[in-house]
PDB file of C-alpha atoms in Angstrom:
ATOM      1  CA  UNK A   1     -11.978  12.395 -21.807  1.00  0.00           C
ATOM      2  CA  UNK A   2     -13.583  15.509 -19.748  1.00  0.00           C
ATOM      3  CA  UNK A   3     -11.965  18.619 -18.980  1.00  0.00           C
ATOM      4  CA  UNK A   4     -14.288  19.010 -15.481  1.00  0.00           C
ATOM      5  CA  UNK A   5     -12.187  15.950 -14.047  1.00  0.00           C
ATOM      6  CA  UNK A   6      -8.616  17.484 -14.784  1.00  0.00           C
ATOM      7  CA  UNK A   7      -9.346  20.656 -14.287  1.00  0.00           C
ATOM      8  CA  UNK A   8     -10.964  19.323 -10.320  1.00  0.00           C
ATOM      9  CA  UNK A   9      -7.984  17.629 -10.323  1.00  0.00           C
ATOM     10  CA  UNK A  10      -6.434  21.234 -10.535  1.00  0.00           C
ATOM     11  CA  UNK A  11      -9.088  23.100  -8.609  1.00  0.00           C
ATOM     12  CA  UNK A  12      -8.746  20.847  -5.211  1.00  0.00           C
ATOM     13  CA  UNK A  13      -5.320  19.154  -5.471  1.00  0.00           C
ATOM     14  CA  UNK A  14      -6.186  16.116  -3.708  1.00  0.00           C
ATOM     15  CA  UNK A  15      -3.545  14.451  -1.374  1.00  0.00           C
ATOM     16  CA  UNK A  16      -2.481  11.200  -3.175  1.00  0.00           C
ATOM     17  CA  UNK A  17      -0.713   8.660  -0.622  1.00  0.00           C
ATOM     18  CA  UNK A  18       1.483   6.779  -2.615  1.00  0.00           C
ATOM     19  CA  UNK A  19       3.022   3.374  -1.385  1.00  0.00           C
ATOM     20  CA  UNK A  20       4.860   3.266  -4.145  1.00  0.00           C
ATOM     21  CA  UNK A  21       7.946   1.710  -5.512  1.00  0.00           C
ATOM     22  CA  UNK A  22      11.700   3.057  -4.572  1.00  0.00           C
ATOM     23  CA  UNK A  23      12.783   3.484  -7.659  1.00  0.00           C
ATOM     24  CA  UNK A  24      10.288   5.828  -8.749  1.00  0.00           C
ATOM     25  CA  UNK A  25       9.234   8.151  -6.340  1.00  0.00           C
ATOM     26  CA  UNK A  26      10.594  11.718  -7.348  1.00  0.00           C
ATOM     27  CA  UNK A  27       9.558  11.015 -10.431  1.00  0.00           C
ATOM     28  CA  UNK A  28       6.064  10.110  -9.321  1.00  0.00           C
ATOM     29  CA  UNK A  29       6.077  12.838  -6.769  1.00  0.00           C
ATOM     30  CA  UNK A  30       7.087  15.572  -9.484  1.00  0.00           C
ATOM     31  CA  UNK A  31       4.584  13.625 -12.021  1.00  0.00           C
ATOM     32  CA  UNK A  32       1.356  14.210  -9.778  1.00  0.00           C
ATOM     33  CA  UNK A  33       2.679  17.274  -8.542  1.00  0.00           C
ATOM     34  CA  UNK A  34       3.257  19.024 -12.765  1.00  0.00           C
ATOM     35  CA  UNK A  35      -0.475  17.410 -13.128  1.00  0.00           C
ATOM     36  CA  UNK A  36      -2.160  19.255 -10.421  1.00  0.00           C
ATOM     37  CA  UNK A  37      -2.383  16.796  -7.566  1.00  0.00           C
ATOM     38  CA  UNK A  38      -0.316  16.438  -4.045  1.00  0.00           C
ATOM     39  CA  UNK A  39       2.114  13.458  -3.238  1.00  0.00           C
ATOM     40  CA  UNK A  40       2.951  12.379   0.262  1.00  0.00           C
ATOM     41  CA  UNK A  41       5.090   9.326  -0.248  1.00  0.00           C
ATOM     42  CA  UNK A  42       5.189   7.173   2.757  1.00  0.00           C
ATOM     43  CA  UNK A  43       5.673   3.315   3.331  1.00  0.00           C
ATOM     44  CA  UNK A  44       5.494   2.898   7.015  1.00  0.00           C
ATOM     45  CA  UNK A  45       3.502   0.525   8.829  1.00  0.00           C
ATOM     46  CA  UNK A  46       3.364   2.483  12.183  1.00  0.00           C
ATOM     47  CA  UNK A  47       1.153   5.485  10.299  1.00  0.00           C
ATOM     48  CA  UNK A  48       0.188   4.190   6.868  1.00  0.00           C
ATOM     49  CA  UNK A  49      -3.563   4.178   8.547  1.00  0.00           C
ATOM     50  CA  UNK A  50      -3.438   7.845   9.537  1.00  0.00           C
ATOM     51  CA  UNK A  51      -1.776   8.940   6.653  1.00  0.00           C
ATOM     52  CA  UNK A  52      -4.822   7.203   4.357  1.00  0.00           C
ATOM     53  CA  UNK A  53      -6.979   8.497   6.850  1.00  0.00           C
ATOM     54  CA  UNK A  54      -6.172  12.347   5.725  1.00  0.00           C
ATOM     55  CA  UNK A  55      -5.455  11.845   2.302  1.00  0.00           C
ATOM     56  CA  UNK A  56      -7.925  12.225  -0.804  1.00  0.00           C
ATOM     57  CA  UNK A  57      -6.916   8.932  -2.273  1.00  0.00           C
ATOM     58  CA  UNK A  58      -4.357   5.719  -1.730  1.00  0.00           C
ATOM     59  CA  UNK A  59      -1.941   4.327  -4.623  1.00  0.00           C
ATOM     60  CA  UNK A  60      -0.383   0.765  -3.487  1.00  0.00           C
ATOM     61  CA  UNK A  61       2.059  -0.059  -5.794  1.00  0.00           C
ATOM     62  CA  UNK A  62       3.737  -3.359  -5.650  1.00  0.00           C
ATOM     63  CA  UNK A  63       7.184  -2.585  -7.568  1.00  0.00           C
ATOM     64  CA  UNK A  64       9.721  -2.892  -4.891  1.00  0.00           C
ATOM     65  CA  UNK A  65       7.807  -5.340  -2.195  1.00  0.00           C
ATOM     66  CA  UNK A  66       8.687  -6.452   1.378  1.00  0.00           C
ATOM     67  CA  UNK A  67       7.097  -7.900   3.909  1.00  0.00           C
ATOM     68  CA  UNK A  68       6.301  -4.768   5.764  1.00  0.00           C
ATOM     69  CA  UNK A  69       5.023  -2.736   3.292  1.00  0.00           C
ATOM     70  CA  UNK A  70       2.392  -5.408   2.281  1.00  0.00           C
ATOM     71  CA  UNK A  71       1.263  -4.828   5.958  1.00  0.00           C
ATOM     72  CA  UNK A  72       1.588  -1.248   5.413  1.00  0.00           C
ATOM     73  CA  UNK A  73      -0.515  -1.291   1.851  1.00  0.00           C
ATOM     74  CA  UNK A  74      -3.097  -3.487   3.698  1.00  0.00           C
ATOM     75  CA  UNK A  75      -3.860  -0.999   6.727  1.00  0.00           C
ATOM     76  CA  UNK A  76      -3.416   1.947   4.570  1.00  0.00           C
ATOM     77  CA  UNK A  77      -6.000   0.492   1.944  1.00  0.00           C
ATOM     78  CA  UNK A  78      -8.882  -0.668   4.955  1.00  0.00           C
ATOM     79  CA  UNK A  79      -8.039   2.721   6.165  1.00  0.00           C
ATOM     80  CA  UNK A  80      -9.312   4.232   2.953  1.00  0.00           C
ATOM     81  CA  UNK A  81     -12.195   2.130   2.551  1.00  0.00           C
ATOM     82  CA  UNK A  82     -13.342   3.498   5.812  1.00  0.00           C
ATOM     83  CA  UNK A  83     -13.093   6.552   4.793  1.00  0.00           C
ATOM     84  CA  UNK A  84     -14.846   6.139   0.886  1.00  0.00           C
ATOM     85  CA  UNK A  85     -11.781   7.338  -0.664  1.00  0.00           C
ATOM     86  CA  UNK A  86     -10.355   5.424  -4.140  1.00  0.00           C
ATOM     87  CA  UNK A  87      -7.999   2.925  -3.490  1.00  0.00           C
ATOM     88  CA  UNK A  88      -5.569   1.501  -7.090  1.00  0.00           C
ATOM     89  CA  UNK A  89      -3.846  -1.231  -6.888  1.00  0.00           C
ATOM     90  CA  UNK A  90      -0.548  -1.376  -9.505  1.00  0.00           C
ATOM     91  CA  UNK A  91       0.545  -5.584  -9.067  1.00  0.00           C
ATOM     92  CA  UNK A  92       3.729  -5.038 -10.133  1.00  0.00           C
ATOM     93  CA  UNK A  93       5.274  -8.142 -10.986  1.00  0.00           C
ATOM     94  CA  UNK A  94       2.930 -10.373  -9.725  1.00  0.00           C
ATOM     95  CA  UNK A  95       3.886 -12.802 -12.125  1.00  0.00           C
ATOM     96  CA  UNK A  96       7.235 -13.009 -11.305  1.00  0.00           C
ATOM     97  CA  UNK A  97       7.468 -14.625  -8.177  1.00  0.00           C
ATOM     98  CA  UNK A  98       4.892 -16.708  -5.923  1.00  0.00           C
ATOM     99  CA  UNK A  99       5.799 -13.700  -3.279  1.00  0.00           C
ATOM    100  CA  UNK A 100       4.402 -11.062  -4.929  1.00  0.00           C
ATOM    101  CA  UNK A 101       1.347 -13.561  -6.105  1.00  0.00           C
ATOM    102  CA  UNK A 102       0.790 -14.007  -2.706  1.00  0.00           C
ATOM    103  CA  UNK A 103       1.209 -10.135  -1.211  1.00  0.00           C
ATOM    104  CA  UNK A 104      -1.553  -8.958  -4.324  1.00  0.00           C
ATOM    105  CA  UNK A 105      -3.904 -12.195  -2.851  1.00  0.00           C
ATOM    106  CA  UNK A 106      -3.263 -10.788   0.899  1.00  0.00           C
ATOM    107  CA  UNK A 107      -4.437  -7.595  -0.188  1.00  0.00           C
ATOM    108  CA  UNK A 108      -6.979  -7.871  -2.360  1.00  0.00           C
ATOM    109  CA  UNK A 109      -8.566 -10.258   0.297  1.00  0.00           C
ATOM    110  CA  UNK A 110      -8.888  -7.253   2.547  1.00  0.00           C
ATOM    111  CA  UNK A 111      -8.948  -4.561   0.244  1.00  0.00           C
ATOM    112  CA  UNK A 112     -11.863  -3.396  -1.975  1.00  0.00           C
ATOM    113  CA  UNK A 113      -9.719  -1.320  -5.146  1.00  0.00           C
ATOM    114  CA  UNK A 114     -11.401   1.187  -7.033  1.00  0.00           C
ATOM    115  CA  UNK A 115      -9.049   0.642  -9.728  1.00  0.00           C
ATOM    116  CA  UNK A 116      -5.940  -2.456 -10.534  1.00  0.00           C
ATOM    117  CA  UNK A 117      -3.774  -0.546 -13.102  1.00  0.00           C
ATOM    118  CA  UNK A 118      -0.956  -3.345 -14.897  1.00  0.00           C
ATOM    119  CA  UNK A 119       0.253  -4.326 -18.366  1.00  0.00           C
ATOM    120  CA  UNK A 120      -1.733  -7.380 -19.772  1.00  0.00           C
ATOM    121  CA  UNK A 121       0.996  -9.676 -18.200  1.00  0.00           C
ATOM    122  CA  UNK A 122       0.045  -8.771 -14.537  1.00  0.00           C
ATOM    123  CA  UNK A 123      -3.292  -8.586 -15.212  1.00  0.00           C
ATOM    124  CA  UNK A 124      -4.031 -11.796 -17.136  1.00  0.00           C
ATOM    125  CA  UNK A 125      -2.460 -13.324 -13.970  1.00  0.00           C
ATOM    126  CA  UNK A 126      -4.538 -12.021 -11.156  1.00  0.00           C
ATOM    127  CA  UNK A 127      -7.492 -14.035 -13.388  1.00  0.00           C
ATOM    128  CA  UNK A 128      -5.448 -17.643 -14.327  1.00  0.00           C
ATOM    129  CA  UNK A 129      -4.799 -16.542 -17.746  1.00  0.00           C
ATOM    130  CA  UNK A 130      -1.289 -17.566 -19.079  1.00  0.00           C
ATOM    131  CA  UNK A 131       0.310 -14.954 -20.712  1.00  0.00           C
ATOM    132  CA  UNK A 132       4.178 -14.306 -21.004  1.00  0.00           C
ATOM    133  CA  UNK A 133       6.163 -12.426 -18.846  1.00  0.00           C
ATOM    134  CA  UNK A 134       9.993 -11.201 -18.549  1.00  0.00           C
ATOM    135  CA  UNK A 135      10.332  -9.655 -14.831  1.00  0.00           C
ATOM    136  CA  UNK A 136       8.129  -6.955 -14.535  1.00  0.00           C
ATOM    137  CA  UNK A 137       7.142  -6.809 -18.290  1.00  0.00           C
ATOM    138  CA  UNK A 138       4.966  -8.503 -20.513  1.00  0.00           C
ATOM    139  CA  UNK A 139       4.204  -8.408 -24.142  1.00  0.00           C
ATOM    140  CA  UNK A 140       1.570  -6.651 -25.625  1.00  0.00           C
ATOM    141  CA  UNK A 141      -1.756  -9.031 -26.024  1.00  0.00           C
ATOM    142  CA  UNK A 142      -4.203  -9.349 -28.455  1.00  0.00           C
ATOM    143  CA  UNK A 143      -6.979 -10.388 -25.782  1.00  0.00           C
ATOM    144  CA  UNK A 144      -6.830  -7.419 -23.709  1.00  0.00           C
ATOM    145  CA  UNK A 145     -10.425  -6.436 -23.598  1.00  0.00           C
ATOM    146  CA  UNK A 146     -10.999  -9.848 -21.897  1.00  0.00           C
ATOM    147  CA  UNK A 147      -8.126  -9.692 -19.473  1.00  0.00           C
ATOM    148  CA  UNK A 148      -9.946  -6.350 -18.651  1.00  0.00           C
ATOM    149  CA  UNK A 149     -12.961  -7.825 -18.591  1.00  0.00           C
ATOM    150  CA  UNK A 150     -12.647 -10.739 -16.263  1.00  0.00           C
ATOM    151  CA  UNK A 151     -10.515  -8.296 -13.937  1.00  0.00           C
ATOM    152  CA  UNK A 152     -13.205  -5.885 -13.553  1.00  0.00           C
ATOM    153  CA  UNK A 153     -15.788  -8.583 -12.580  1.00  0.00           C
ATOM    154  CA  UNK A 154     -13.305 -10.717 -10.661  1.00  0.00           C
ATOM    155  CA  UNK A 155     -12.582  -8.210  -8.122  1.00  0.00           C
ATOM    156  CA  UNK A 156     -15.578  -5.574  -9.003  1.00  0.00           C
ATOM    157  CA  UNK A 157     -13.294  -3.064  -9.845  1.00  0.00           C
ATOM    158  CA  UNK A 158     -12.128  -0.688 -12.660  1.00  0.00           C
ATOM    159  CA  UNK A 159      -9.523  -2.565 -14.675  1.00  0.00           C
ATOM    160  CA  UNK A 160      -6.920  -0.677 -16.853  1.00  0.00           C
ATOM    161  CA  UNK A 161      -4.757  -3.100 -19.232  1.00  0.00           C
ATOM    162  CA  UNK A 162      -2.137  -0.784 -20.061  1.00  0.00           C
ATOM    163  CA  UNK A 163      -0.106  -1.315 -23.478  1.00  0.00           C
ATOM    164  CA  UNK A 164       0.067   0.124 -27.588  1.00  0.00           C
ATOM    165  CA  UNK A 165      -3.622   0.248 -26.530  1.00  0.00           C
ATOM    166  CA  UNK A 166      -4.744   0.875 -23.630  1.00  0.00           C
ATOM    167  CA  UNK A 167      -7.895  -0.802 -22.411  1.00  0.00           C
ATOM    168  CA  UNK A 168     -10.449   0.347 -19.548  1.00  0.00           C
ATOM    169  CA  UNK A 169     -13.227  -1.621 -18.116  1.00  0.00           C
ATOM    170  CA  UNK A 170     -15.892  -2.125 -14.924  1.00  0.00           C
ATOM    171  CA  UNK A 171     -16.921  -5.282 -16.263  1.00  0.00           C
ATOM    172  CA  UNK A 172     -19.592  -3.891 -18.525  1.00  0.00           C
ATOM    173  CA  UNK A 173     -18.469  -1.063 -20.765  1.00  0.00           C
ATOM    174  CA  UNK A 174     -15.207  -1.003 -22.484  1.00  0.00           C
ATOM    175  CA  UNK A 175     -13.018   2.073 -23.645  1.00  0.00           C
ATOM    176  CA  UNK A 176      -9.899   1.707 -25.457  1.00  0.00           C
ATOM    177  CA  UNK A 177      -7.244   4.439 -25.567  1.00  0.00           C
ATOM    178  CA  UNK A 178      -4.590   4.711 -28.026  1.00  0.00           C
ATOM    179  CA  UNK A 179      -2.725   7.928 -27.754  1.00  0.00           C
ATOM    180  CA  UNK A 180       1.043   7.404 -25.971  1.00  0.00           C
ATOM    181  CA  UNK A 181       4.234   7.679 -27.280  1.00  0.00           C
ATOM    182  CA  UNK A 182       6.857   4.371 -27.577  1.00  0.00           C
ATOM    183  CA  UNK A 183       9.328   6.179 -25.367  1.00  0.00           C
ATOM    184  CA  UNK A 184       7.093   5.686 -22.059  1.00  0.00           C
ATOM    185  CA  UNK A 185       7.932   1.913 -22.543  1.00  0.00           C
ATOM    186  CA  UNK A 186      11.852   2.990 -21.547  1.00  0.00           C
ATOM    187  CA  UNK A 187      11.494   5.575 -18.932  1.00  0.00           C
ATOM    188  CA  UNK A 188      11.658   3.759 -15.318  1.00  0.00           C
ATOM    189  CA  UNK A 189       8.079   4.457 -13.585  1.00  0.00           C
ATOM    190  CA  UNK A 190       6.269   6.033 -16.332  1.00  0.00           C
ATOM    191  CA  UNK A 191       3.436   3.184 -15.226  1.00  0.00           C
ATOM    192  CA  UNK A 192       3.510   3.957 -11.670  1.00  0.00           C
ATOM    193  CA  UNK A 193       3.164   7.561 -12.434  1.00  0.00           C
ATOM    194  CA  UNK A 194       0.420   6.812 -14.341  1.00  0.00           C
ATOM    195  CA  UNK A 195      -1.396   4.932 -11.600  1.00  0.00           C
ATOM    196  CA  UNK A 196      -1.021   8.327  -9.356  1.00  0.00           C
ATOM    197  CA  UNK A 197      -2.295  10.384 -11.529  1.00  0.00           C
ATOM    198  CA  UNK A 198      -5.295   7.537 -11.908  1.00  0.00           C
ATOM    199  CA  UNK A 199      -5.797   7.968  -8.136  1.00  0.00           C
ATOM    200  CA  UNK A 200      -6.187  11.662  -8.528  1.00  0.00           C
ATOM    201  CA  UNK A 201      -9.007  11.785 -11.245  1.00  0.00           C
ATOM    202  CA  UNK A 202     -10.581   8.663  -9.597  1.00  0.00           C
ATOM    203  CA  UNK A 203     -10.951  11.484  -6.225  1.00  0.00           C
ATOM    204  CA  UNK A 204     -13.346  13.866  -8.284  1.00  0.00           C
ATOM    205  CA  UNK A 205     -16.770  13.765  -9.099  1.00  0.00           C
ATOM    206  CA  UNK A 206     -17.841  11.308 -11.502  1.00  0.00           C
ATOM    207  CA  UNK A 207     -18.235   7.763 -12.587  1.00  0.00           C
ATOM    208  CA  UNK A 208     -14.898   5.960 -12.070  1.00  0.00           C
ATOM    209  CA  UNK A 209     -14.960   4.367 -15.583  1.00  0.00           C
ATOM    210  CA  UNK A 210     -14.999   8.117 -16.723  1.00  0.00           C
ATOM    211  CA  UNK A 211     -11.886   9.172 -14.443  1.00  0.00           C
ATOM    212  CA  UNK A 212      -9.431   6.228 -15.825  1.00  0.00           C
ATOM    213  CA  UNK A 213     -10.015   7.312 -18.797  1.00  0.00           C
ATOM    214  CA  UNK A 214      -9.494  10.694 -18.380  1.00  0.00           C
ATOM    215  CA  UNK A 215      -6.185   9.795 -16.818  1.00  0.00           C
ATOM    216  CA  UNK A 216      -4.813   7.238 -18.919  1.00  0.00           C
ATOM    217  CA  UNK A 217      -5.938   9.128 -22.491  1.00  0.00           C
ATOM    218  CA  UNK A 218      -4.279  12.739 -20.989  1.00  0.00           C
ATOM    219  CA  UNK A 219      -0.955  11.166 -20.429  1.00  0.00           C
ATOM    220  CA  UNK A 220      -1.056   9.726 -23.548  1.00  0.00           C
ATOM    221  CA  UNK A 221      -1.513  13.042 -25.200  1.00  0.00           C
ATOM    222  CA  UNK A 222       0.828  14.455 -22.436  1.00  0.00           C
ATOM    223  CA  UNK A 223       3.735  11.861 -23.836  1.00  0.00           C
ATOM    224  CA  UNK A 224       2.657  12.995 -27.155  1.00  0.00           C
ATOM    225  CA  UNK A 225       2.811  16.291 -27.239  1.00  0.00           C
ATOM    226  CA  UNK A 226       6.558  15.732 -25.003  1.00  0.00           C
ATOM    227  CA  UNK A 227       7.886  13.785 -27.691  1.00  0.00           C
ATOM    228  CA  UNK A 228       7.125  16.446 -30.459  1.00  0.00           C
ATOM    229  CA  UNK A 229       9.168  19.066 -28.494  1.00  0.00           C
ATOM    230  CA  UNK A 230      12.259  20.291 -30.215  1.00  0.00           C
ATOM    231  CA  UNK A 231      15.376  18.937 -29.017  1.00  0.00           C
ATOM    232  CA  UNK A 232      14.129  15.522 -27.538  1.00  0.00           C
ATOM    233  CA  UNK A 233      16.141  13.189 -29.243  1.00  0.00           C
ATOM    234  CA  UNK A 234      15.728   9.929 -26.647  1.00  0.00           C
ATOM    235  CA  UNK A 235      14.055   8.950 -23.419  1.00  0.00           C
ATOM    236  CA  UNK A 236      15.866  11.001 -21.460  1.00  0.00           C
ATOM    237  CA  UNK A 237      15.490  14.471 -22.840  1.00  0.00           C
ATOM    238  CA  UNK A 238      11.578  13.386 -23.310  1.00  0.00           C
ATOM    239  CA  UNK A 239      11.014  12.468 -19.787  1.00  0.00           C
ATOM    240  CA  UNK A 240      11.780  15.912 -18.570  1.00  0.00           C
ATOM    241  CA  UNK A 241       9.400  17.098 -21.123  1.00  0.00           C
ATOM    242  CA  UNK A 242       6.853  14.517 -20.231  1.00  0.00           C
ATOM    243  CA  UNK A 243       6.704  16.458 -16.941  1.00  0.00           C
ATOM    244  CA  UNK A 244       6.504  19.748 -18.339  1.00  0.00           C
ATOM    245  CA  UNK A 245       3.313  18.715 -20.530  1.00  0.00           C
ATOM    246  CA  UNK A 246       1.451  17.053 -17.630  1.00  0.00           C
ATOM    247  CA  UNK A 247       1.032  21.121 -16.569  1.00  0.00           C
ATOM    248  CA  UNK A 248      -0.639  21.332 -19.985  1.00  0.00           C
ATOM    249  CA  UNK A 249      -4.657  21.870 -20.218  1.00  0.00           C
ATOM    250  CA  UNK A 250      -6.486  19.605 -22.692  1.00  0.00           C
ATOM    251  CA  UNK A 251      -6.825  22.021 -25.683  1.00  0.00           C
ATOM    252  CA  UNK A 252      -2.944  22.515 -25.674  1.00  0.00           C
ATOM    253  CA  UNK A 253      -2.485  18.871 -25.720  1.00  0.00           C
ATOM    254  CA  UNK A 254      -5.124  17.965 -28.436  1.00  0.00           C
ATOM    255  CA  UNK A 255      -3.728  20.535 -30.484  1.00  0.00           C
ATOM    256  CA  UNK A 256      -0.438  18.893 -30.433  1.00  0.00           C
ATOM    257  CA  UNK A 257      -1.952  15.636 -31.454  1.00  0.00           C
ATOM    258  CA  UNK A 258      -4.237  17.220 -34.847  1.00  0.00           C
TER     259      UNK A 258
END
């Protein structure tokens, strides 16, 4: 993990366009927002493109899908490889119905990702490997680093297999992460915040397999250090306090974890 990428993070506060799920976005705005960067949430077709086209970085984010927002992830995404700014892609659910299996394949075919962010589930599907599933969910794998693996050289991308361990890949090198906290697993869009604040570090300067794992091993310590706080008793007393650590810089968070 590097302190140069959050604190750039900090320093710049890159504009993250998020076309992200429904459910989720005040808490991802506020996430991004606590951790340094700048959310503009928008799902329209009619300006996805220009919206891409002024932002720092674009976050598609499959959790609550129609029709016209897979048009609007797809312009918003060419949009940003025009421009040479990181693209993730979060396939929620892509498991879970040939829809969504077929959105992620419509954009992916015109869409080069810097990064595809998903539990083991989602991820192990985008490559033909069977793995269970319950809706959006999956269980934890033992055979993450290949999932990772074949994801990463599949779509020559960063792939992050998130779970109890988190694994990080580009195909080559592989970095596993296992700081986190149990109680991210029950607060709703605690993964899509995650892949915003991946799009933020992935805008700085540096190699991108460096950046995910920046992001991914900070809000581990983040959810940490939130769930050592006096008086959180549950997910919903942490999850405020989740937000208050992502303001935290690195020293005050690997302190918490000694």
């Amino acid at each position: 993990m590097a302190l140069d990428i959050v604190s750039e993070v900090r320093e710049k506060q890159p504009l993250i366009h998020n076309l992200t799920n429904q459910v989720v976005m005040n808490f991802s705005a506020n996430g991004l927002l606590a951790f340094g960067g700048s959310p503009i949430m928008a799902m329209a077709k009619e300006d996805a493109a220009d919206i891409a086209n002024v932002s720092d970085g674009v976050l598609i984010n499959m959790g609550t899908l129609t029709e016209g927002q897979v048009q609007a992830m797809i312009l918003a995404g060419k949009a940003a490889n025009e421009k040479g700014i990181p693209v993730v892609i979060d396939p929620v659910g892509v498991a879970a119905t040939t829809f969504r299996t077929e959105a992620f394949q419509r954009i992916a075919a015109e869409v080069q990702p810097t990064a595809i962010k998903g539990n083991a589930g989602e991820l192990a599907h985008l490559v033909g490997m069977p793995l269970e599933t319950k809706g959006v969910d999956s269980v934890d794998s033992d055979n993450a680093d290949e999932i990772a693996r074949k994801v990463a050289d599949k779509f020559d991308t960063i792939a992050i297999v998130t779970g109890k361990v988190d694994v990080i890949s580009d195909g080559e090198e592989m970095i596993s992460n296992q700081t986190g906290h149990a109680w991210l697993s029950q607060v709703t869009g605690a993964g899509c915040l995650l892949g915003s604040i991946v799009t933020a570090c992935l805008s700085t300067t540096g190699t991108p397999l460096k950046q995910a794992y920046t992001a991914v091993k900070f809000y581990g310590l983040a959810a940490e250090k939130a769930a050592s706080q006096p008086g959180v008793n549950g997910p919903g007393t942490f999850a405020a306090h989740f937000i208050d650590a992502l303001t935290m810089n690195l020293s005050q968070l690997e302190d918490s974890s000694s």
